[in-house]
Coordinates of C-alpha atoms in Angstrom, one line a residue:
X15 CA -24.0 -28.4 39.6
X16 CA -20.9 -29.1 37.0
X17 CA -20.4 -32.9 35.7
X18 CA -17.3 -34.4 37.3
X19 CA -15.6 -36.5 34.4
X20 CA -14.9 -39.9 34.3
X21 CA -12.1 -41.9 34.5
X22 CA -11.8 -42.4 31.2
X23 CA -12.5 -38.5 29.8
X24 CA -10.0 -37.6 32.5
X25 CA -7.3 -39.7 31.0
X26 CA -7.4 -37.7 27.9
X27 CA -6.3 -34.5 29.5
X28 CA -3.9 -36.8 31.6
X29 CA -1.7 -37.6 28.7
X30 CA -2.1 -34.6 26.8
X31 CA 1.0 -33.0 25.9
X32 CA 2.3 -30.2 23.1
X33 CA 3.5 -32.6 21.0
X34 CA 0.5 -35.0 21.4
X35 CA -2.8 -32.8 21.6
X36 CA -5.9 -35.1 22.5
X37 CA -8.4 -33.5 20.5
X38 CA -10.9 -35.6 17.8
X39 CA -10.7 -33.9 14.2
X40 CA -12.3 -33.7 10.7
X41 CA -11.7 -32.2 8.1
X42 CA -15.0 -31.4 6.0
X43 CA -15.1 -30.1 2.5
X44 CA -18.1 -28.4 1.0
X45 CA -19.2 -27.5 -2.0
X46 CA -19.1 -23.9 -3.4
X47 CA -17.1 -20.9 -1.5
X48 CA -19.3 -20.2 1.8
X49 CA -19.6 -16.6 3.2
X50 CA -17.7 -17.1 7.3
X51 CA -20.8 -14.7 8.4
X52 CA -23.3 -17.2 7.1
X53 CA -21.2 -20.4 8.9
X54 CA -21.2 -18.6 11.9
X55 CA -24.8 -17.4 11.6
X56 CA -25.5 -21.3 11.7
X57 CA -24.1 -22.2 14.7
X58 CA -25.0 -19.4 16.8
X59 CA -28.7 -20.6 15.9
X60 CA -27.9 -24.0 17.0
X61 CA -25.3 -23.7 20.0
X62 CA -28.0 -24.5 22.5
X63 CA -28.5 -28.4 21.4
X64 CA -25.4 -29.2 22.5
X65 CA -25.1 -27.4 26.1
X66 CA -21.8 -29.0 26.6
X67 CA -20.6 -26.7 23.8
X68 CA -20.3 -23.9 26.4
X69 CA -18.8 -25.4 29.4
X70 CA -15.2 -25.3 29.9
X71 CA -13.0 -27.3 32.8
X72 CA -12.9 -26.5 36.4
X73 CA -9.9 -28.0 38.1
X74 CA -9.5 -28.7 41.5
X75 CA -7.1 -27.4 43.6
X76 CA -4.3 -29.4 44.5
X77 CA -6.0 -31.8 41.9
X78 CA -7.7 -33.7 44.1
X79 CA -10.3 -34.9 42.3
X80 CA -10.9 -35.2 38.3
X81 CA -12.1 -31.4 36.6
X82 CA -15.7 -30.7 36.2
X83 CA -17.5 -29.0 33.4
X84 CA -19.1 -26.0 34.3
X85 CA -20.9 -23.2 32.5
X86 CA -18.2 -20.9 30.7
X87 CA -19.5 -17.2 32.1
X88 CA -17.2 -15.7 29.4
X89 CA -18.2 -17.6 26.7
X90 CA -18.3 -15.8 24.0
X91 CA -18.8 -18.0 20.0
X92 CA -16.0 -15.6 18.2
X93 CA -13.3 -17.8 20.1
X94 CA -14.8 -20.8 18.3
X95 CA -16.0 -20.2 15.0
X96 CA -12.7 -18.6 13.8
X97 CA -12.1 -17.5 9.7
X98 CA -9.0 -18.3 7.9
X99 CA -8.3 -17.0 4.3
X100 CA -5.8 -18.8 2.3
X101 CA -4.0 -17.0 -0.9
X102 CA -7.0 -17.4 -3.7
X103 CA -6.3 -20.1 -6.0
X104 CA -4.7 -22.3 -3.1
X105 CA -5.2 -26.0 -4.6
X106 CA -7.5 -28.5 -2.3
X107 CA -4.3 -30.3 -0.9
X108 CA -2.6 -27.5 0.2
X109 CA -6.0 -26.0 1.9
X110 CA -6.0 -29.5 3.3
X111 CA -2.8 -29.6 4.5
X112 CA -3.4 -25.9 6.5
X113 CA -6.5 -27.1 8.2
X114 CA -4.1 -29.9 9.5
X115 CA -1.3 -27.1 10.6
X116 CA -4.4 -25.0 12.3
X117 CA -5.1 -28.5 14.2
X118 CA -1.9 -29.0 15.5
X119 CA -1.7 -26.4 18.7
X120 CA -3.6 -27.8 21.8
X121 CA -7.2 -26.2 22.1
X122 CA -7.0 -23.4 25.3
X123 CA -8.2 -24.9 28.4
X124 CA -9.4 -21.7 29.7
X125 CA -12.5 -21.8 27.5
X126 CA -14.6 -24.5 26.3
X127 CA -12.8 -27.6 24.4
X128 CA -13.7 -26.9 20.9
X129 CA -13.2 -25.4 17.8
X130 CA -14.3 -24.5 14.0
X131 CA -12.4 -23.0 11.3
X132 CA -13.8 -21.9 8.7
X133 CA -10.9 -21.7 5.6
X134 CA -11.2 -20.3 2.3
X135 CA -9.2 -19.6 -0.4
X136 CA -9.3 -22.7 -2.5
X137 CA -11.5 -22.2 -5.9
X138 CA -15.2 -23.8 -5.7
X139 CA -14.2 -25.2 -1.9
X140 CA -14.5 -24.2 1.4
X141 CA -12.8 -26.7 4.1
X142 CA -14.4 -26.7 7.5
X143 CA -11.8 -28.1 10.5
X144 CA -14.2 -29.3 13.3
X145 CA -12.4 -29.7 16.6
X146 CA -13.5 -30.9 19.7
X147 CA -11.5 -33.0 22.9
X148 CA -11.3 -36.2 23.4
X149 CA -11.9 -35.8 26.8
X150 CA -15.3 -34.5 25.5
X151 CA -16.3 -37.1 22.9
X152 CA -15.2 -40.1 21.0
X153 CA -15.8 -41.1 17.6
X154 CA -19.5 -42.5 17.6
X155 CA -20.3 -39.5 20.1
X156 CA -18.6 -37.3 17.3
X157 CA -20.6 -38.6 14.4
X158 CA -24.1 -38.0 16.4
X159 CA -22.5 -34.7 16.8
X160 CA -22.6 -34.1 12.9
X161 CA -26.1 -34.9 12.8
X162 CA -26.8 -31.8 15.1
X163 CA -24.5 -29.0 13.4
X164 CA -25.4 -30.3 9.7
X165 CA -28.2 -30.6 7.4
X166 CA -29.9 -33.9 5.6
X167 CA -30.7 -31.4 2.9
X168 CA -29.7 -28.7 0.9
X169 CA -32.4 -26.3 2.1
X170 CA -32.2 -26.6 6.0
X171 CA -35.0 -28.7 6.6
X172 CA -34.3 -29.5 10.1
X173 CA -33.5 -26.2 11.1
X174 CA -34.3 -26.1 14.8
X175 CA -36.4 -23.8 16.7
X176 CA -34.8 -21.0 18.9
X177 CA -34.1 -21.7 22.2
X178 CA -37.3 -20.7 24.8
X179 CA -35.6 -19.2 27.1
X180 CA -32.0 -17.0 26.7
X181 CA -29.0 -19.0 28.4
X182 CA -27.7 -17.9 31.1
X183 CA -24.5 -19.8 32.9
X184 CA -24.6 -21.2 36.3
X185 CA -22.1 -19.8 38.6
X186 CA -19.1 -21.1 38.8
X187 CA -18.1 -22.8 41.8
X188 CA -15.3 -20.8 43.9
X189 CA -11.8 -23.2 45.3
X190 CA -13.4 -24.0 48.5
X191 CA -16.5 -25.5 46.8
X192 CA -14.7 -27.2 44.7
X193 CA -12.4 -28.8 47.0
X194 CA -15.6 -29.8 49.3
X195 CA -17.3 -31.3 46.5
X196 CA -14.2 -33.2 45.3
X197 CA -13.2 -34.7 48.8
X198 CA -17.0 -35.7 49.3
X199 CA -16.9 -37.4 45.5
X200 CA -14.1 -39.1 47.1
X201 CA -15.3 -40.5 50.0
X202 CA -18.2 -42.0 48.0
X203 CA -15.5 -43.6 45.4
X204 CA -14.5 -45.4 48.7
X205 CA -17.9 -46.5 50.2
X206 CA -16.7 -50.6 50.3
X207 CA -19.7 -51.2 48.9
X208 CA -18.4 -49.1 45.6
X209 CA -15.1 -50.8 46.0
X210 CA -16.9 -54.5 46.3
X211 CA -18.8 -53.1 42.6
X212 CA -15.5 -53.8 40.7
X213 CA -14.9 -57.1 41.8
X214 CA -15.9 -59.9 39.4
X215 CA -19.3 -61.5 40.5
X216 CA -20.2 -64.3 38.1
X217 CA -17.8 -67.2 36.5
X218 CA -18.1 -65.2 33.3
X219 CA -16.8 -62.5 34.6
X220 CA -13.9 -63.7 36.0
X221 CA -12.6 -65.9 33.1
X222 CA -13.0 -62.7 30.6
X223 CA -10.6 -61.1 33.2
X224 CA -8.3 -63.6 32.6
X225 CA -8.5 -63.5 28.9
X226 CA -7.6 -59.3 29.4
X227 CA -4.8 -60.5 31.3
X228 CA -3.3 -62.6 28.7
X229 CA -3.9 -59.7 26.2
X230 CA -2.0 -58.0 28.0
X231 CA 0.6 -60.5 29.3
X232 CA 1.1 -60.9 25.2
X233 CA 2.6 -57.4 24.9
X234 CA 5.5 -58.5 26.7
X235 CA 5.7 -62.5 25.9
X236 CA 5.2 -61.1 22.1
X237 CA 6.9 -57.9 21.1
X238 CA 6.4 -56.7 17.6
X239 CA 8.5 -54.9 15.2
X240 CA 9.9 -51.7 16.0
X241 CA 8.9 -49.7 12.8
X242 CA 10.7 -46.5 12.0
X243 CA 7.7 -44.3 12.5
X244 CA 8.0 -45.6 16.2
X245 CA 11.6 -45.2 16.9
X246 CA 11.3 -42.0 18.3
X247 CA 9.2 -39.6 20.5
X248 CA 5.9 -38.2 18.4
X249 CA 6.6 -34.3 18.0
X250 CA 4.1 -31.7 17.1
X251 CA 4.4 -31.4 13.1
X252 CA 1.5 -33.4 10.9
X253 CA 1.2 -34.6 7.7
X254 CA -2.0 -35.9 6.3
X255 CA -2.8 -38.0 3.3
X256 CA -5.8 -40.1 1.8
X257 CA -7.9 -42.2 0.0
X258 CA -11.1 -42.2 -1.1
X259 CA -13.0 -45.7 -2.2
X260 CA -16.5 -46.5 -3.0
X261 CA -18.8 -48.2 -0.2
X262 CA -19.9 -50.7 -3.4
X263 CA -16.2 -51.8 -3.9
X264 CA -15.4 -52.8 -0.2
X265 CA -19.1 -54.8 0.2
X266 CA -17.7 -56.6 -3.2
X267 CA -14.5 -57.8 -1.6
X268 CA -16.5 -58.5 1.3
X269 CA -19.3 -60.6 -0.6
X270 CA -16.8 -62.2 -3.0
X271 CA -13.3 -62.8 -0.6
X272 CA -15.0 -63.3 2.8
X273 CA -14.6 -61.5 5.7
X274 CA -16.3 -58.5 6.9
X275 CA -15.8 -54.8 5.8
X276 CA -13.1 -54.0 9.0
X277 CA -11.4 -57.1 8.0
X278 CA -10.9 -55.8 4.5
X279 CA -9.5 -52.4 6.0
X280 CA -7.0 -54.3 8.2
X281 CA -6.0 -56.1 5.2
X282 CA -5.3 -53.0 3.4
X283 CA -3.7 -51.1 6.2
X284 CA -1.6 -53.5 7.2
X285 CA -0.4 -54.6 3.5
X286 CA 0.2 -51.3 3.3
X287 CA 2.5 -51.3 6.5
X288 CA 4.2 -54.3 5.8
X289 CA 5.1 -53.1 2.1
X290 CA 6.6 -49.6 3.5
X291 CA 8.7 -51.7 5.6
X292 CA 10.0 -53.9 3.0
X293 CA 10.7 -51.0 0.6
X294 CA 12.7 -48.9 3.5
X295 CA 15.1 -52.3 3.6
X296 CA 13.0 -53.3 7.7
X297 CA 14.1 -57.2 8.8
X298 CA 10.9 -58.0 8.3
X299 CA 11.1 -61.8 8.5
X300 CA 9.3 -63.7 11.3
X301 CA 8.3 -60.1 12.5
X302 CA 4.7 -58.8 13.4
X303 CA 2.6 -55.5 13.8
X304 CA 0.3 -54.9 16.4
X305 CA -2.4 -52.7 15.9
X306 CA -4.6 -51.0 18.4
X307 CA -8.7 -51.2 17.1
X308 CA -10.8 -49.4 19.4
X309 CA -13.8 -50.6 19.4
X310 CA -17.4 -48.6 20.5
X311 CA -19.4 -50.6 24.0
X312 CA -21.8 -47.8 23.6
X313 CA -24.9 -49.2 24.3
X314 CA -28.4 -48.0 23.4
X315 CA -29.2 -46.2 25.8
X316 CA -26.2 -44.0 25.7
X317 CA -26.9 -42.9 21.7
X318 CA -26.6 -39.3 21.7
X319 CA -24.8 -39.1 25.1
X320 CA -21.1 -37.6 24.7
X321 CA -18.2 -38.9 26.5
X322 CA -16.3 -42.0 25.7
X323 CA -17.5 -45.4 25.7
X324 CA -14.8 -47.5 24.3
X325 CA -12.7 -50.5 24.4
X326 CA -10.0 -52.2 22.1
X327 CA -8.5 -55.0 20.2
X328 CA -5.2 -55.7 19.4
X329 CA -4.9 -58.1 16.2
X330 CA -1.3 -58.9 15.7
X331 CA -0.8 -59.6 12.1
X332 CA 2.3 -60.2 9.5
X333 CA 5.0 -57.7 9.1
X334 CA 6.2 -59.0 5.9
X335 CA 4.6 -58.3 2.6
X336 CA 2.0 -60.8 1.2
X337 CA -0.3 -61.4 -1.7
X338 CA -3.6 -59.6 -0.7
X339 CA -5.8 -62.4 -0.4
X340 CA -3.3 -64.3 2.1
X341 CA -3.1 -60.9 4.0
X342 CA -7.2 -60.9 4.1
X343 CA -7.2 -64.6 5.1
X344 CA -4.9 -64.2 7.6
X345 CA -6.6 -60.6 8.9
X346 CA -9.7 -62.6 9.6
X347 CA -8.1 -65.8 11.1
X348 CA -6.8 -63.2 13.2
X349 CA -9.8 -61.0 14.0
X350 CA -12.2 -64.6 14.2
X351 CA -10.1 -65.7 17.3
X352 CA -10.5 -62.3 18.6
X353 CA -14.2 -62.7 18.7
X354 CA -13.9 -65.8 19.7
X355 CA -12.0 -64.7 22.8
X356 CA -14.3 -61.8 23.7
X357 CA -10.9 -59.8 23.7
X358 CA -12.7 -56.3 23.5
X359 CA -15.1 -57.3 26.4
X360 CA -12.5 -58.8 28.7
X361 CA -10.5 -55.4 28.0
X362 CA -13.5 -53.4 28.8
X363 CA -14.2 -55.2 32.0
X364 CA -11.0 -55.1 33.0
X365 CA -10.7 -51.5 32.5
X366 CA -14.1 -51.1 34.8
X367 CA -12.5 -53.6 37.2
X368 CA -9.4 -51.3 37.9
X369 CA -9.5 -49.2 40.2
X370 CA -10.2 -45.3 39.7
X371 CA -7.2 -43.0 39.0
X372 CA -6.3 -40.6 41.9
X373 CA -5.5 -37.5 40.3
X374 CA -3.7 -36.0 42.9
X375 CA -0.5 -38.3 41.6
X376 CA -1.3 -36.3 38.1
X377 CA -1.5 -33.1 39.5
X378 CA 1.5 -31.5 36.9
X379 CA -0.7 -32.0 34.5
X380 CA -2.2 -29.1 35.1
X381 CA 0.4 -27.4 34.2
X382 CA -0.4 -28.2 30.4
X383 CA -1.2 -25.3 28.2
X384 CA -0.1 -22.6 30.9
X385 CA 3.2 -20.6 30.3
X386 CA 4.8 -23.3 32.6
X387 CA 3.9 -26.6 30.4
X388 CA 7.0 -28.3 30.2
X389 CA 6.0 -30.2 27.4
X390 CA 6.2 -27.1 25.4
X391 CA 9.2 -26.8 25.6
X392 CA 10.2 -30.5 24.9
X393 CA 7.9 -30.0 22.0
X394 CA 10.4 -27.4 20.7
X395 CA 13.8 -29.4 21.1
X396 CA 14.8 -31.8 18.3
X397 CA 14.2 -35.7 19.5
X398 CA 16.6 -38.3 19.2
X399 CA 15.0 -41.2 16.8
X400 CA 16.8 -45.3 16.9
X401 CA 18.8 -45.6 13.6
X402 CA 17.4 -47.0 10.7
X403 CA 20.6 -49.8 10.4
X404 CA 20.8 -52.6 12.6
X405 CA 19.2 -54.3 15.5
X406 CA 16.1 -52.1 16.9
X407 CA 14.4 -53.3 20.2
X408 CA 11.7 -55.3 20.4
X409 CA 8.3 -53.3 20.8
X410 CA 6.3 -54.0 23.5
X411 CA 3.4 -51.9 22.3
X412 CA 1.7 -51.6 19.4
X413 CA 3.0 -49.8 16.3
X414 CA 0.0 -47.6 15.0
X415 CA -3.7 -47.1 15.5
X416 CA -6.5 -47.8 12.9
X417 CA -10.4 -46.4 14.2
X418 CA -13.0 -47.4 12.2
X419 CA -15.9 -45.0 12.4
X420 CA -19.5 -46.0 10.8
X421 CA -20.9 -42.3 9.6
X422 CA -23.9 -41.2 8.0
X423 CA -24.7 -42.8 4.3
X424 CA -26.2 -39.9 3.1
X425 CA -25.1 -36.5 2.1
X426 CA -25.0 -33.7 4.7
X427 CA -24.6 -29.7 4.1
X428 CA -24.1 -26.8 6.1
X429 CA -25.9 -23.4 5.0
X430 CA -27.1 -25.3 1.9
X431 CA -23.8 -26.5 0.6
X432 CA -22.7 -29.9 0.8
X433 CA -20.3 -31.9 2.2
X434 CA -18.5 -33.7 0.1
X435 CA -15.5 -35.2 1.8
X436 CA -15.0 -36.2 5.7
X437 CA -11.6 -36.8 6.7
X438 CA -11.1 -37.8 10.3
X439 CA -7.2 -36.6 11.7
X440 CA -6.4 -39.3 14.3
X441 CA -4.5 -38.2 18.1
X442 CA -0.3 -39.2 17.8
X443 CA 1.4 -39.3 21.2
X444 CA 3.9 -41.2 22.9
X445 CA 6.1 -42.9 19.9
X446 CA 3.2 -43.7 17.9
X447 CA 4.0 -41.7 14.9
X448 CA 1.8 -43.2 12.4
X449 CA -1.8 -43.7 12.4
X450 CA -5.4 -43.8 10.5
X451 CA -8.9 -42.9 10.4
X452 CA -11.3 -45.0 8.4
X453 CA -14.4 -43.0 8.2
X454 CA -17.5 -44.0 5.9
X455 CA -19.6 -40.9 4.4
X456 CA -22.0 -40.9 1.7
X457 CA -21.5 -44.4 0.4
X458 CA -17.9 -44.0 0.3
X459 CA -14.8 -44.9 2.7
X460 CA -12.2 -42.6 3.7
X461 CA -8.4 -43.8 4.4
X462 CA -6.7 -41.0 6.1
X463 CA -3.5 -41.3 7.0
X464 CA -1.5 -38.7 9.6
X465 CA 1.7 -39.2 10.6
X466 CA 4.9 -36.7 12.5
X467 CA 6.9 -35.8 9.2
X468 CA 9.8 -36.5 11.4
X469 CA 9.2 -40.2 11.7
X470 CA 7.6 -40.9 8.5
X471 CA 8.8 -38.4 5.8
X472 CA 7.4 -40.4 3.2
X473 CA 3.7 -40.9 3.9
X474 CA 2.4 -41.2 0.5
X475 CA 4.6 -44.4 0.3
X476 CA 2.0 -45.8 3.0
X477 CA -0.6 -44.4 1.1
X478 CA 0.5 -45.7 -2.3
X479 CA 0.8 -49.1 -1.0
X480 CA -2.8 -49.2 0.5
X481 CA -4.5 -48.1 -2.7
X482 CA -2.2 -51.0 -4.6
X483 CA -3.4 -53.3 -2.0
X484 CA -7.2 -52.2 -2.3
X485 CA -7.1 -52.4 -5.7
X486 CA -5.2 -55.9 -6.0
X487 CA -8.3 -57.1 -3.6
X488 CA -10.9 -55.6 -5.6
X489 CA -9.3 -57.6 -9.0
X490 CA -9.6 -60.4 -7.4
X491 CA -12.9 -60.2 -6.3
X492 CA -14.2 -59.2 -9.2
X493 CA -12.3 -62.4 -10.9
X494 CA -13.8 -64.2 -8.5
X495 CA -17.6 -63.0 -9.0
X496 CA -16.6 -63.4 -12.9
X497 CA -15.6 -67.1 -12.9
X498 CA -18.8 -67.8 -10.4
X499 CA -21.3 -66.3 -13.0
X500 CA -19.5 -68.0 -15.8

């Protein structure tokens, strides 16, 4: 029997649109130009650890309950592991910025949520794109994925043993079994005693929910700055850009500065911000950014599990342009009353305390990624952006995301070539135009910026500003270290 998703995996296909696909990406680059057959090769021996590889969504008719993964009968691993050949002598940027174009289309929802390209092309470099949906994983769930598709050495150690008995799908269930099982579901989502499970039981409980409700009360008593890359709808064009920095050199700040190491991130990012804005002539006086932090709840128990187990904080932080170590101190008076509050708790348990979604209200959203998606068709009109002169509205949400994902501290390889850069490409949607992944791989940290060209034109300014940032943090805190030994 098929897994019905959650509330929370459901959302993702919810809000998915053409211009704002929902799928989790990396970009990884190897060492050395690797043969497609020999990629491909690889996973077919290694498909069956991760079952959920070759399921693909059921709706319900009438959407009357969330989708279910079933077995995919047509799967077939030629629709997934896909070649692309770029013109030889292609430089890494531009091979970069391909993988990004490949990314932006929404993955088929007639076949199971996920994606590999293998691109080649660039000299001494092959660049894998690894896609799979949100709806399937998030990013902790993601970086136990790696651990599964990739080597810890360079000879394939820990390659795994064939599978002991062929796979064969289960049937897939017809409309009428569907709809049974999805008004039954229902009927058990409204047992009372299911319905008395979200209520608060215990004092702690219910003052964290009232801490969530001021979080999100401050949205509206507290609008930020409207920054350019959020004046307008997101469309589907990307743009990628990043920075590479020793895992040594943010542990130094930390040790030497205070803080801890997503502290000196938000410091950088949001310098970086707050210098963009100064440089494009933004009123950036008395203003603040918010920025959404999502932030893992997955417990022990749930390590290797996929799905999405997440929460999020919302520091709110200077929009003008500051020395670097007033923006750290200020990032971590910031993110210290955060803790204080229990913020990402109280948003998780409110989150459990709400009440499930009815999909039946959601029902044209099924309509995303057939010949009738509407959103395809918005995605191909021009949108109207706020001008850059003058007053701009107050923003009631938050002006960019910034996910933080620990990965592994060790090098990885894939058919006995190694990785040797992971960039992580971030989900835009709505009129969040600008966002970043910080991923950590190999003792080194990974800035990677994304934006819709159309919004942000100029995203190596961003990216210019956070390396100046990191850098003026780093000469400090090597001053500092100095003048301590001396």
């Amino acid at each position: 029997m098929g897994q019905r998703l959650s509330d929370s995996d459901a959302s993702f296909l919810y809000m998915e649109t053409a211009s704002g696909p929902m799928h989790i990406s990396s970009v990884y680059v190897l060492e050395g130009e690797l043969p497609f057959a020999e990629v491909f090769e690889h996973f077919a021996e290694r498909i069956h650890l991760v079952p959920s590889y070759r399921r693909r969504l059921a709706q319900v008719p009438f959407n009357l309950a969330h989708p279910t993964w079933e077995d995919d009968p047509d799967f077939d691993l030629a629709n997934h592991v896909l070649e692309h050949r770029l013109p030889p002598g292609t430089d890494l940027q531009a091979g970069i910025d391909a993988a990004v174009e490949l990314n932006e289309p929404i993955l088929p929802r007639d076949r199971p949520l996920w994606r590999f390209h293998v691109i080649s092309g660039v000299p001494g470099r092959t660049l894998i794109l690894q896609q799979t949906h949100h709806a399937m994983i998030d990013g902790v769930s993601g970086i136990e994925l790696t651990t599964i598709l990739y080597d810890f050495d360079a000879k394939g150690g820990n390659r795994p043993p064939p599978p002991e008995t062929p796979w064969h799908p289960d049937p897939v269930p017809g409309p009428l079994e569907r709809v049974t099982r999805a008004l039954r579901d229902n009927l058990e989502k409204a047992r009372p005693s299911r319905a008395l499970d979200m209520l608060p039981t215990t004092e702690d409980q219910r003052h964290l929910l009232a801490r969530a409700a001021r979080v999100i009360g401050q949205f509206l008593t507290r609008p930020v700055i409207t920054a350019p890359f959020n004046a307008g709808l997101v469309g589907p064009e990307r743009r990628v850009r990043y920075l590479k920095k020793p895992f040594a050199d943010i542990r130094e700040i930390r040790r030497a500065l205070g803080g801890t190491i997503n502290d000196v991130v938000l410091a950088v990012v949001s310098e970086a911000v707050a210098r963009y804005l100064d440089s494009h002539g933004e009123n950036t006086e008395s203003q603040y950014m918010r920025i959404m932090c999502p932030v893992s709840v997955r417990t022990e128990d749930q390590a290797g599990a996929l799905g999405n187990q997440v929460s999020a904080i919302f520091p709110v932080l200077p929009a003008w342009p500051m020395n670097a170590r007033q923006r750290l101190n200020a990032v971590c008076a910031e993110t210290d009353r955060i803790k204080a509050d229990q913020e990402a708790q109280a948003l998780a348990l409110m989150t459990q305390s709400q009440s499930p979604i009815w999909p039946v209200a959601l029902a044209p959203t099924q309509l995303v990624g057939t010949p009738f998606d509407p959103t395809a068709l918005a995605a191909r009109l021009p949108h109207p952006t706020l001008p850059g002169f003058g007053w701009r509205p107050p923003n009631i949400g938050f002006n960019f995301t910034c996910t933080n994902v620990p990965g592994v501290q060790v090098p990885q390889y894939l058919c006995g070539h190694q990785v040797t850069d992971t960039l992580g490409l971030l989900v835009l949607t709505g009129n969040i135009g600008f966002s970043l992944t910080i991923l950590s791989y190999n003792k080194a940290l990974y800035f990677t910026f994304i934006c819709d060209p159309h919004l942000l034109p100029d995203l190596e300014t961003i990216a210019g500003a956070a390396e100046a940032a990191f850098d003026e943090l780093h000469a400090e805190a090597r001053e500092r270290i100095e003048s301590l030994a001396s």
